[in-house]
Coordinates of C-alpha atoms in Angstrom, one line a residue:
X1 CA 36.0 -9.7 -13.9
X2 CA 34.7 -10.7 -17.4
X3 CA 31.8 -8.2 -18.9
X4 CA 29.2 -10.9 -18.6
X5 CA 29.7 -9.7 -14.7
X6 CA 29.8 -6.1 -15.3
X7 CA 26.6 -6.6 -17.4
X8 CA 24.4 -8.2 -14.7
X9 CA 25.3 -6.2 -11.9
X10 CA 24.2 -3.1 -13.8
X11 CA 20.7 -4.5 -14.3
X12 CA 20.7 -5.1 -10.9
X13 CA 21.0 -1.8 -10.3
X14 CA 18.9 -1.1 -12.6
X15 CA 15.9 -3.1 -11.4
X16 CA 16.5 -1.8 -7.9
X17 CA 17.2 1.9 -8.8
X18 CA 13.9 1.6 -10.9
X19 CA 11.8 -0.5 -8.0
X20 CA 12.9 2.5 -5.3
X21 CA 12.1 5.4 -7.6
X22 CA 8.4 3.2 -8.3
X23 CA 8.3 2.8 -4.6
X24 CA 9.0 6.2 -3.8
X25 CA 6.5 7.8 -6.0
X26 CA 3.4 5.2 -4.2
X27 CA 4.9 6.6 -1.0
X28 CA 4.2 10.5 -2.7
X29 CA 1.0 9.5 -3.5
X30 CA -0.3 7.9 -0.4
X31 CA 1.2 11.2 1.6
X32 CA -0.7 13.3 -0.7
X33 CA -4.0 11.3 -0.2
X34 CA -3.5 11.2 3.8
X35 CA -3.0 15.0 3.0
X36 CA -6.1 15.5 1.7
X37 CA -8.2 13.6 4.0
X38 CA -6.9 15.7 6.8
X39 CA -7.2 18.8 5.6
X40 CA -11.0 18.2 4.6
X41 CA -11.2 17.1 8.4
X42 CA -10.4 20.2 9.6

């Protein structure tokens, strides 16, 4: 495998690693808000 190859599938992995971690922490956030809404229900 030349290092061009190397070198693009490590930003791949990159972008993705990066895109889960931003997806994740929306996920947080929107658990946190549901959270909140039901404990002021109560």
């Amino acid at each position: 495998m030349p290092w061009q190859t190397w070198v693009y599938l490590l930003a791949v992995v990159a972008i993705l690693g990066v895109s889960f971690f931003l997806l994740l922490r929306s996920a947080d956030k929107k658990l946190e808000g549901i959270k909140a809404k039901s404990k002021k229900k109560k």
